[in-house]
PDB file of C-alpha atoms (C1' of nucleotides) in Angstrom:
ATOM      1  CA  MET A  20     189.664 159.045  -2.680  1.00  0.00           C
ATOM      2  CA  CYS A  21     191.708 161.304  -0.345  1.00  0.00           C
ATOM      3  CA  THR A  22     189.346 164.141  -0.836  1.00  0.00           C
ATOM      4  CA  LYS A  23     187.568 164.391   2.445  1.00  0.00           C
ATOM      5  CA  LYS A  24     188.356 160.985   3.907  1.00  0.00           C
ATOM      6  CA  GLU A  25     191.072 160.538   6.472  1.00  0.00           C
ATOM      7  CA  LEU A  26     194.506 160.323   4.819  1.00  0.00           C
ATOM      8  CA  PRO A  27     196.890 157.484   5.722  1.00  0.00           C
ATOM      9  CA  ALA A  28     199.100 158.302   8.678  1.00  0.00           C
ATOM     10  CA  CYS A  29     202.229 157.714   6.656  1.00  0.00           C
ATOM     11  CA  PRO A  30     203.105 160.254   3.930  1.00  0.00           C
ATOM     12  CA  VAL A  31     204.423 157.448   1.773  1.00  0.00           C
ATOM     13  CA  GLU A  32     200.999 155.795   1.792  1.00  0.00           C
ATOM     14  CA  THR A  33     199.400 159.058   0.838  1.00  0.00           C
ATOM     15  CA  THR A  34     201.591 159.105  -2.264  1.00  0.00           C
ATOM     16  CA  LEU A  35     200.759 155.469  -2.986  1.00  0.00           C
ATOM     17  CA  THR A  36     196.994 156.273  -3.140  1.00  0.00           C
ATOM     18  CA  MET A  37     197.856 158.437  -6.134  1.00  0.00           C
ATOM     19  CA  ILE A  38     200.375 156.479  -8.061  1.00  0.00           C
ATOM     20  CA  SER A  39     200.414 152.941  -6.689  1.00  0.00           C
ATOM     21  CA  ASN A  40     199.551 151.694 -10.190  1.00  0.00           C
ATOM     22  CA  LYS A  41     202.105 150.991 -12.810  1.00  0.00           C
ATOM     23  CA  TRP A  42     200.173 152.538 -15.617  1.00  0.00           C
ATOM     24  CA  LYS A  43     199.542 155.761 -13.766  1.00  0.00           C
ATOM     25  CA  VAL A  44     203.249 156.209 -13.269  1.00  0.00           C
ATOM     26  CA  LEU A  45     203.898 155.748 -17.001  1.00  0.00           C
ATOM     27  CA  ILE A  46     201.049 158.128 -17.852  1.00  0.00           C
ATOM     28  CA  LEU A  47     202.622 160.685 -15.597  1.00  0.00           C
ATOM     29  CA  ARG A  48     205.896 160.166 -17.383  1.00  0.00           C
ATOM     30  CA  ASP A  49     204.334 160.775 -20.705  1.00  0.00           C
ATOM     31  CA  LEU A  50     202.284 163.779 -19.718  1.00  0.00           C
ATOM     32  CA  LEU A  51     205.332 165.397 -18.098  1.00  0.00           C
ATOM     33  CA  THR A  52     206.688 166.084 -21.506  1.00  0.00           C
ATOM     34  CA  GLY A  53     203.427 167.818 -22.464  1.00  0.00           C
ATOM     35  CA  THR A  54     199.811 167.499 -23.489  1.00  0.00           C
ATOM     36  CA  LYS A  55     198.932 164.293 -25.275  1.00  0.00           C
ATOM     37  CA  ARG A  56     195.912 162.929 -27.050  1.00  0.00           C
ATOM     38  CA  PHE A  57     194.343 159.617 -26.027  1.00  0.00           C
ATOM     39  CA  GLY A  58     195.748 157.846 -29.037  1.00  0.00           C
ATOM     40  CA  GLU A  59     199.224 159.032 -28.341  1.00  0.00           C
ATOM     41  CA  LEU A  60     199.097 157.763 -24.814  1.00  0.00           C
ATOM     42  CA  LYS A  61     197.759 154.459 -25.969  1.00  0.00           C
ATOM     43  CA  LYS A  62     200.511 154.034 -28.494  1.00  0.00           C
ATOM     44  CA  SER A  63     203.213 155.032 -26.047  1.00  0.00           C
ATOM     45  CA  LEU A  64     202.008 152.664 -23.261  1.00  0.00           C
ATOM     46  CA  THR A  65     202.596 149.452 -25.111  1.00  0.00           C
ATOM     47  CA  GLY A  66     200.371 146.650 -23.778  1.00  0.00           C
ATOM     48  CA  VAL A  67     197.654 148.726 -22.133  1.00  0.00           C
ATOM     49  CA  SER A  68     194.008 148.127 -23.277  1.00  0.00           C
ATOM     50  CA  GLN A  69     191.855 151.162 -23.973  1.00  0.00           C
ATOM     51  CA  LYS A  70     189.575 150.156 -21.152  1.00  0.00           C
ATOM     52  CA  VAL A  71     192.328 150.157 -18.604  1.00  0.00           C
ATOM     53  CA  LEU A  72     193.864 153.322 -19.960  1.00  0.00           C
ATOM     54  CA  THR A  73     190.491 155.113 -19.698  1.00  0.00           C
ATOM     55  CA  SER A  74     189.860 153.950 -16.225  1.00  0.00           C
ATOM     56  CA  GLN A  75     193.298 155.014 -15.008  1.00  0.00           C
ATOM     57  CA  LEU A  76     192.921 158.418 -16.629  1.00  0.00           C
ATOM     58  CA  ARG A  77     189.496 158.790 -15.019  1.00  0.00           C
ATOM     59  CA  GLU A  78     190.987 158.013 -11.622  1.00  0.00           C
ATOM     60  CA  MET A  79     193.762 160.382 -12.069  1.00  0.00           C
ATOM     61  CA  GLU A  80     191.329 163.138 -13.094  1.00  0.00           C
ATOM     62  CA  GLU A  81     189.181 162.453  -9.950  1.00  0.00           C
ATOM     63  CA  ASN A  82     192.399 162.713  -7.947  1.00  0.00           C
ATOM     64  CA  GLY A  83     193.223 166.075  -9.445  1.00  0.00           C
ATOM     65  CA  LEU A  84     196.409 164.928 -11.174  1.00  0.00           C
ATOM     66  CA  VAL A  85     195.124 165.084 -14.792  1.00  0.00           C
ATOM     67  CA  GLU A  86     192.980 167.454 -16.764  1.00  0.00           C
ATOM     68  CA  ARG A  87     190.805 166.180 -19.608  1.00  0.00           C
ATOM     69  CA  LYS A  88     189.794 168.498 -22.404  1.00  0.00           C
ATOM     70  CA  ALA A  89     187.441 167.237 -25.135  1.00  0.00           C
ATOM     71  CA  TYR A  90     186.968 169.126 -28.298  1.00  0.00           C
ATOM     72  CA  PRO A  91     183.544 168.975 -29.976  1.00  0.00           C
ATOM     73  CA  GLU A  92     184.899 168.044 -33.363  1.00  0.00           C
ATOM     74  CA  VAL A  93     184.490 165.217 -35.859  1.00  0.00           C
ATOM     75  CA  PRO A  94     186.411 163.082 -35.503  1.00  0.00           C
ATOM     76  CA  PRO A  95     186.588 163.678 -31.724  1.00  0.00           C
ATOM     77  CA  ARG A  96     189.795 164.843 -30.104  1.00  0.00           C
ATOM     78  CA  VAL A  97     190.569 164.543 -26.418  1.00  0.00           C
ATOM     79  CA  GLU A  98     193.655 165.927 -24.851  1.00  0.00           C
ATOM     80  CA  TYR A  99     195.183 165.040 -21.459  1.00  0.00           C
ATOM     81  CA  SER A 100     197.483 167.207 -19.537  1.00  0.00           C
ATOM     82  CA  LEU A 101     198.825 167.462 -16.038  1.00  0.00           C
ATOM     83  CA  THR A 102     197.358 169.783 -13.409  1.00  0.00           C
ATOM     84  CA  PRO A 103     199.816 171.645 -11.068  1.00  0.00           C
ATOM     85  CA  LEU A 104     199.292 168.896  -8.591  1.00  0.00           C
ATOM     86  CA  GLY A 105     200.223 166.310 -11.200  1.00  0.00           C
ATOM     87  CA  ARG A 106     203.333 168.252 -12.134  1.00  0.00           C
ATOM     88  CA  SER A 107     204.243 168.410  -8.509  1.00  0.00           C
ATOM     89  CA  LEU A 108     205.005 164.690  -8.664  1.00  0.00           C
ATOM     90  CA  LYS A 109     207.940 165.347 -11.037  1.00  0.00           C
ATOM     91  CA  PRO A 110     210.617 165.001  -8.301  1.00  0.00           C
ATOM     92  CA  ILE A 111     209.387 161.405  -7.733  1.00  0.00           C
ATOM     93  CA  MET A 112     209.445 160.650 -11.470  1.00  0.00           C
ATOM     94  CA  ASP A 113     212.925 162.153 -11.772  1.00  0.00           C
ATOM     95  CA  ALA A 114     214.256 160.039  -8.914  1.00  0.00           C
ATOM     96  CA  MET A 115     212.693 156.912 -10.491  1.00  0.00           C
ATOM     97  CA  ARG A 116     214.263 157.780 -13.894  1.00  0.00           C
ATOM     98  CA  VAL A 117     217.695 158.416 -12.319  1.00  0.00           C
ATOM     99  CA  TRP A 118     217.635 155.194 -10.466  1.00  0.00           C
ATOM    100  CA  GLY A 119     216.643 153.248 -13.603  1.00  0.00           C
ATOM    101  CA  GLU A 120     219.456 154.807 -15.574  1.00  0.00           C
ATOM    102  CA  GLN A 121     222.083 153.909 -12.901  1.00  0.00           C
ATOM    103  CA  TYR A 122     220.720 150.357 -12.575  1.00  0.00           C
ATOM    104  CA  LYS A 123     220.904 149.913 -16.301  1.00  0.00           C
ATOM    105  CA  GLN A 124     224.456 151.088 -16.310  1.00  0.00           C
ATOM    106  CA  GLN A 125     225.597 148.743 -13.637  1.00  0.00           C
ATOM    107  CA  ASN A 126     224.067 145.804 -15.431  1.00  0.00           C
ATOM    108  CA  ALA A 127     225.302 146.753 -18.866  1.00  0.00           C
TER     109      ALA A 127
ATOM    110  CA  MET B   8     213.606 139.182 -13.145  1.00  0.00           C
ATOM    111  CA  CYS B   9     215.887 141.791 -14.666  1.00  0.00           C
ATOM    112  CA  THR B  10     218.970 139.838 -14.051  1.00  0.00           C
ATOM    113  CA  LYS B  11     219.943 138.674 -17.543  1.00  0.00           C
ATOM    114  CA  LYS B  12     216.810 139.528 -19.489  1.00  0.00           C
ATOM    115  CA  GLU B  13     216.592 142.646 -21.611  1.00  0.00           C
ATOM    116  CA  LEU B  14     215.605 145.656 -19.529  1.00  0.00           C
ATOM    117  CA  PRO B  15     212.801 147.996 -20.538  1.00  0.00           C
ATOM    118  CA  ALA B  16     213.802 150.792 -22.783  1.00  0.00           C
ATOM    119  CA  CYS B  17     212.523 153.438 -20.337  1.00  0.00           C
ATOM    120  CA  PRO B  18     214.393 153.916 -17.090  1.00  0.00           C
ATOM    121  CA  VAL B  19     211.210 154.553 -15.210  1.00  0.00           C
ATOM    122  CA  GLU B  20     209.870 151.171 -16.327  1.00  0.00           C
ATOM    123  CA  THR B  21     213.066 149.581 -15.029  1.00  0.00           C
ATOM    124  CA  THR B  22     212.391 151.090 -11.679  1.00  0.00           C
ATOM    125  CA  LEU B  23     208.766 149.898 -11.822  1.00  0.00           C
ATOM    126  CA  THR B  24     209.903 146.331 -12.278  1.00  0.00           C
ATOM    127  CA  MET B  25     211.384 146.597  -8.834  1.00  0.00           C
ATOM    128  CA  ILE B  26     208.764 148.576  -6.882  1.00  0.00           C
ATOM    129  CA  SER B  27     205.552 148.552  -8.886  1.00  0.00           C
ATOM    130  CA  ASN B  28     203.826 146.872  -5.886  1.00  0.00           C
ATOM    131  CA  LYS B  29     202.349 148.877  -3.068  1.00  0.00           C
ATOM    132  CA  TRP B  30     203.627 146.473  -0.395  1.00  0.00           C
ATOM    133  CA  LYS B  31     207.180 146.585  -1.718  1.00  0.00           C
ATOM    134  CA  VAL B  32     207.267 150.285  -1.361  1.00  0.00           C
ATOM    135  CA  LEU B  33     206.025 150.063   2.248  1.00  0.00           C
ATOM    136  CA  ILE B  34     208.505 147.248   3.027  1.00  0.00           C
ATOM    137  CA  LEU B  35     211.206 149.529   1.639  1.00  0.00           C
ATOM    138  CA  ARG B  36     210.093 152.342   3.906  1.00  0.00           C
ATOM    139  CA  ASP B  37     210.233 150.079   6.867  1.00  0.00           C
ATOM    140  CA  LEU B  38     213.574 148.577   6.162  1.00  0.00           C
ATOM    141  CA  LEU B  39     215.200 151.955   5.460  1.00  0.00           C
ATOM    142  CA  THR B  40     215.029 152.499   9.163  1.00  0.00           C
ATOM    143  CA  GLY B  41     216.924 149.320   9.937  1.00  0.00           C
ATOM    144  CA  THR B  42     216.800 145.529  10.124  1.00  0.00           C
ATOM    145  CA  LYS B  43     213.374 144.183  10.985  1.00  0.00           C
ATOM    146  CA  ARG B  44     211.975 140.761  11.919  1.00  0.00           C
ATOM    147  CA  PHE B  45     209.228 139.210   9.962  1.00  0.00           C
ATOM    148  CA  GLY B  46     206.694 139.820  12.669  1.00  0.00           C
ATOM    149  CA  GLU B  47     207.646 143.407  12.987  1.00  0.00           C
ATOM    150  CA  LEU B  48     207.078 143.909   9.291  1.00  0.00           C
ATOM    151  CA  LYS B  49     203.755 142.164   9.470  1.00  0.00           C
ATOM    152  CA  LYS B  50     202.644 144.319  12.298  1.00  0.00           C
ATOM    153  CA  SER B  51     203.773 147.501  10.695  1.00  0.00           C
ATOM    154  CA  LEU B  52     202.133 146.787   7.349  1.00  0.00           C
ATOM    155  CA  THR B  53     198.587 146.746   8.507  1.00  0.00           C
ATOM    156  CA  GLY B  54     196.308 144.652   6.242  1.00  0.00           C
ATOM    157  CA  VAL B  55     198.856 142.485   4.588  1.00  0.00           C
ATOM    158  CA  SER B  56     198.544 138.710   4.845  1.00  0.00           C
ATOM    159  CA  GLN B  57     201.569 136.720   5.728  1.00  0.00           C
ATOM    160  CA  LYS B  58     201.363 134.857   2.436  1.00  0.00           C
ATOM    161  CA  VAL B  59     201.605 138.108   0.519  1.00  0.00           C
ATOM    162  CA  LEU B  60     204.260 139.566   2.734  1.00  0.00           C
ATOM    163  CA  THR B  61     206.325 136.416   2.298  1.00  0.00           C
ATOM    164  CA  SER B  62     205.938 136.501  -1.524  1.00  0.00           C
ATOM    165  CA  GLN B  63     206.874 140.100  -1.770  1.00  0.00           C
ATOM    166  CA  LEU B  64     209.899 139.614   0.438  1.00  0.00           C
ATOM    167  CA  ARG B  65     211.009 136.631  -1.717  1.00  0.00           C
ATOM    168  CA  GLU B  66     210.655 138.672  -4.868  1.00  0.00           C
ATOM    169  CA  MET B  67     212.623 141.563  -3.470  1.00  0.00           C
ATOM    170  CA  GLU B  68     215.202 139.075  -2.353  1.00  0.00           C
ATOM    171  CA  GLU B  69     215.472 137.747  -5.939  1.00  0.00           C
ATOM    172  CA  ASN B  70     215.749 141.253  -7.204  1.00  0.00           C
ATOM    173  CA  GLY B  71     218.711 141.871  -4.882  1.00  0.00           C
ATOM    174  CA  LEU B  72     216.957 144.575  -2.831  1.00  0.00           C
ATOM    175  CA  VAL B  73     216.520 142.661   0.380  1.00  0.00           C
ATOM    176  CA  GLU B  74     218.658 140.260   2.361  1.00  0.00           C
ATOM    177  CA  ARG B  75     217.099 137.487   4.396  1.00  0.00           C
ATOM    178  CA  LYS B  76     218.950 136.101   7.349  1.00  0.00           C
ATOM    179  CA  ALA B  77     217.475 133.093   9.251  1.00  0.00           C
ATOM    180  CA  TYR B  78     218.806 132.125  12.611  1.00  0.00           C
ATOM    181  CA  PRO B  79     218.671 128.399  13.585  1.00  0.00           C
ATOM    182  CA  GLU B  80     217.003 129.003  16.901  1.00  0.00           C
ATOM    183  CA  VAL B  81     213.921 127.857  18.631  1.00  0.00           C
ATOM    184  CA  PRO B  82     211.639 129.682  18.125  1.00  0.00           C
ATOM    185  CA  PRO B  83     212.934 130.711  14.698  1.00  0.00           C
ATOM    186  CA  ARG B  84     213.977 134.176  14.073  1.00  0.00           C
ATOM    187  CA  VAL B  85     214.274 135.708  10.530  1.00  0.00           C
ATOM    188  CA  GLU B  86     215.613 139.157   9.947  1.00  0.00           C
ATOM    189  CA  TYR B  87     215.173 141.207   6.834  1.00  0.00           C
ATOM    190  CA  SER B  88     217.517 144.104   5.796  1.00  0.00           C
ATOM    191  CA  LEU B  89     218.221 146.114   2.763  1.00  0.00           C
ATOM    192  CA  THR B  90     221.068 145.421   0.447  1.00  0.00           C
ATOM    193  CA  PRO B  91     223.095 148.420  -0.931  1.00  0.00           C
ATOM    194  CA  LEU B  92     220.941 148.201  -4.037  1.00  0.00           C
ATOM    195  CA  GLY B  93     217.813 148.410  -1.819  1.00  0.00           C
ATOM    196  CA  ARG B  94     219.269 151.427   0.033  1.00  0.00           C
ATOM    197  CA  SER B  95     220.034 153.122  -3.219  1.00  0.00           C
ATOM    198  CA  LEU B  96     216.185 153.473  -3.697  1.00  0.00           C
ATOM    199  CA  LYS B  97     216.134 155.916  -0.852  1.00  0.00           C
ATOM    200  CA  PRO B  98     215.943 159.144  -2.951  1.00  0.00           C
ATOM    201  CA  ILE B  99     212.696 157.750  -4.491  1.00  0.00           C
ATOM    202  CA  MET B 100     211.280 157.071  -1.056  1.00  0.00           C
ATOM    203  CA  ASP B 101     212.288 160.464   0.199  1.00  0.00           C
ATOM    204  CA  ALA B 102     210.611 162.118  -2.779  1.00  0.00           C
ATOM    205  CA  MET B 103     207.449 160.167  -2.115  1.00  0.00           C
ATOM    206  CA  ARG B 104     207.473 160.995   1.551  1.00  0.00           C
ATOM    207  CA  VAL B 105     208.058 164.762   0.913  1.00  0.00           C
ATOM    208  CA  TRP B 106     205.225 164.832  -1.603  1.00  0.00           C
ATOM    209  CA  GLY B 107     202.867 163.090   0.832  1.00  0.00           C
ATOM    210  CA  GLU B 108     203.653 165.532   3.580  1.00  0.00           C
ATOM    211  CA  GLN B 109     203.067 168.526   1.348  1.00  0.00           C
ATOM    212  CA  TYR B 110     199.860 167.062   0.107  1.00  0.00           C
ATOM    213  CA  LYS B 111     198.552 166.495   3.522  1.00  0.00           C
ATOM    214  CA  GLN B 112     199.301 170.013   4.560  1.00  0.00           C
ATOM    215  CA  GLN B 113     197.411 171.512   1.590  1.00  0.00           C
ATOM    216  CA  ASN B 114     194.430 169.371   2.472  1.00  0.00           C
ATOM    217  CA  ALA B 115     194.530 170.059   6.191  1.00  0.00           C
TER     218      ALA B 115
ATOM    219  C1'  DC C  21     207.752 132.238  15.088  1.00  0.00           C
ATOM    220  C1'  DG C  22     208.009 132.135  10.319  1.00  0.00           C
ATOM    221  C1'  DG C  23     206.556 130.198   7.154  1.00  0.00           C
ATOM    222  C1'  DG C  24     204.553 126.295   3.215  1.00  0.00           C
ATOM    223  C1'  DA C  25     200.319 124.148   1.074  1.00  0.00           C
ATOM    224  C1'  DT C  26     195.731 124.432  -0.196  1.00  0.00           C
ATOM    225  C1'  DC C  27     191.321 126.232  -1.270  1.00  0.00           C
ATOM    226  C1'  DC C  28     188.506 129.802  -2.761  1.00  0.00           C
ATOM    227  C1'  DG C  29     186.298 134.362  -4.089  1.00  0.00           C
ATOM    228  C1'  DA C  30     186.463 139.084  -5.859  1.00  0.00           C
ATOM    229  C1'  DG C  31     187.830 141.879  -9.167  1.00  0.00           C
ATOM    230  C1'  DA C  32     191.497 143.491 -12.391  1.00  0.00           C
ATOM    231  C1'  DG C  33     192.008 143.369 -16.904  1.00  0.00           C
ATOM    232  C1'  DG C  34     191.800 141.352 -21.919  1.00  0.00           C
ATOM    233  C1'  DA C  35     188.936 140.804 -26.275  1.00  0.00           C
ATOM    234  C1'  DT C  36     185.452 142.077 -28.948  1.00  0.00           C
ATOM    235  C1'  DA C  37     181.562 144.803 -30.675  1.00  0.00           C
ATOM    236  C1'  DC C  38     179.124 148.983 -30.969  1.00  0.00           C
ATOM    237  C1'  DT C  39     178.561 154.455 -30.944  1.00  0.00           C
ATOM    238  C1'  DG C  40     178.600 159.739 -31.044  1.00  0.00           C
TER     239       DG C  40
ATOM    240  C1'  DC D   8     188.958 158.932 -32.693  1.00  0.00           C
ATOM    241  C1'  DA D   9     187.777 158.151 -28.216  1.00  0.00           C
ATOM    242  C1'  DG D  10     185.399 156.089 -25.887  1.00  0.00           C
ATOM    243  C1'  DT D  11     181.160 152.676 -23.559  1.00  0.00           C
ATOM    244  C1'  DA D  12     179.251 148.034 -22.838  1.00  0.00           C
ATOM    245  C1'  DT D  13     179.580 143.032 -22.235  1.00  0.00           C
ATOM    246  C1'  DC D  14     181.543 138.984 -21.489  1.00  0.00           C
ATOM    247  C1'  DC D  15     185.022 136.080 -19.805  1.00  0.00           C
ATOM    248  C1'  DT D  16     189.459 134.672 -18.022  1.00  0.00           C
ATOM    249  C1'  DC D  17     192.785 134.338 -14.644  1.00  0.00           C
ATOM    250  C1'  DT D  18     195.519 136.235 -11.480  1.00  0.00           C
ATOM    251  C1'  DC D  19     195.970 138.226  -6.772  1.00  0.00           C
ATOM    252  C1'  DG D  20     195.271 137.902  -2.366  1.00  0.00           C
ATOM    253  C1'  DG D  21     192.496 136.419   1.880  1.00  0.00           C
ATOM    254  C1'  DA D  22     191.515 132.503   5.028  1.00  0.00           C
ATOM    255  C1'  DT D  23     192.630 128.376   7.032  1.00  0.00           C
ATOM    256  C1'  DC D  24     195.522 124.449   8.437  1.00  0.00           C
ATOM    257  C1'  DC D  25     199.838 122.395   9.280  1.00  0.00           C
ATOM    258  C1'  DC D  26     204.867 122.003  10.277  1.00  0.00           C
ATOM    259  C1'  DG D  27     210.065 122.457  11.851  1.00  0.00           C
TER     260       DG D  27
END
DNA sequence: CGGGATCCGAGAGGATACTG
DNA sequence: CAGTATCCTCTCGGATCCCG
């Protein structure tokens, strides 16, 4: 992704290469509250298919936002958590949450 | 959109209904610096087709983020600007810009 | 200049079945 | 449980032409 290639000129675009996708934002929101198992994420993100959820998590892992830890157990257990880079996106998430709350109040 | 219908339970999702799209974020970035003509937006947003740009602007207009002003001239002139609601998204845009700048520095 | 209308292809994403 | 593998649908978005 943005590893070695030239980054976009605009900082906002750089951010978008990370979280332009709706599901990624919601995954981020969930993982900001702590480590989650795959099944927990799937249940929380209503409407997402496991295929899409998996692909989004893989991309976020490649981008260095998410860490995947698989435990060699039966039945298998896989836990996802945010890396420091992933957690550094928190101000953006906070701003989005604040805006959503305000908007909801105005339209109540 | 979110006019009369039930809003998502999560504030973040509410925000996403407004700016889940990449182009909308970039349109927002451009219009935060002031009113722009259609052609200016098209030139600034490299890679967007006029069809997509038009549809995104229409949706943002319906969502109350953007105001469209057409002047009855020849050749026609159409100016787009942000409504107060659109400008209220600035904190989110700022957070995205800040994050992008920091990320670029770390990977310089 | 700022679109609307139409056609078309790629690919995102759903549903289902199977597996370590 | 947490995937992978197929298949298949259908939307998004690009390209092109036309119009006030």
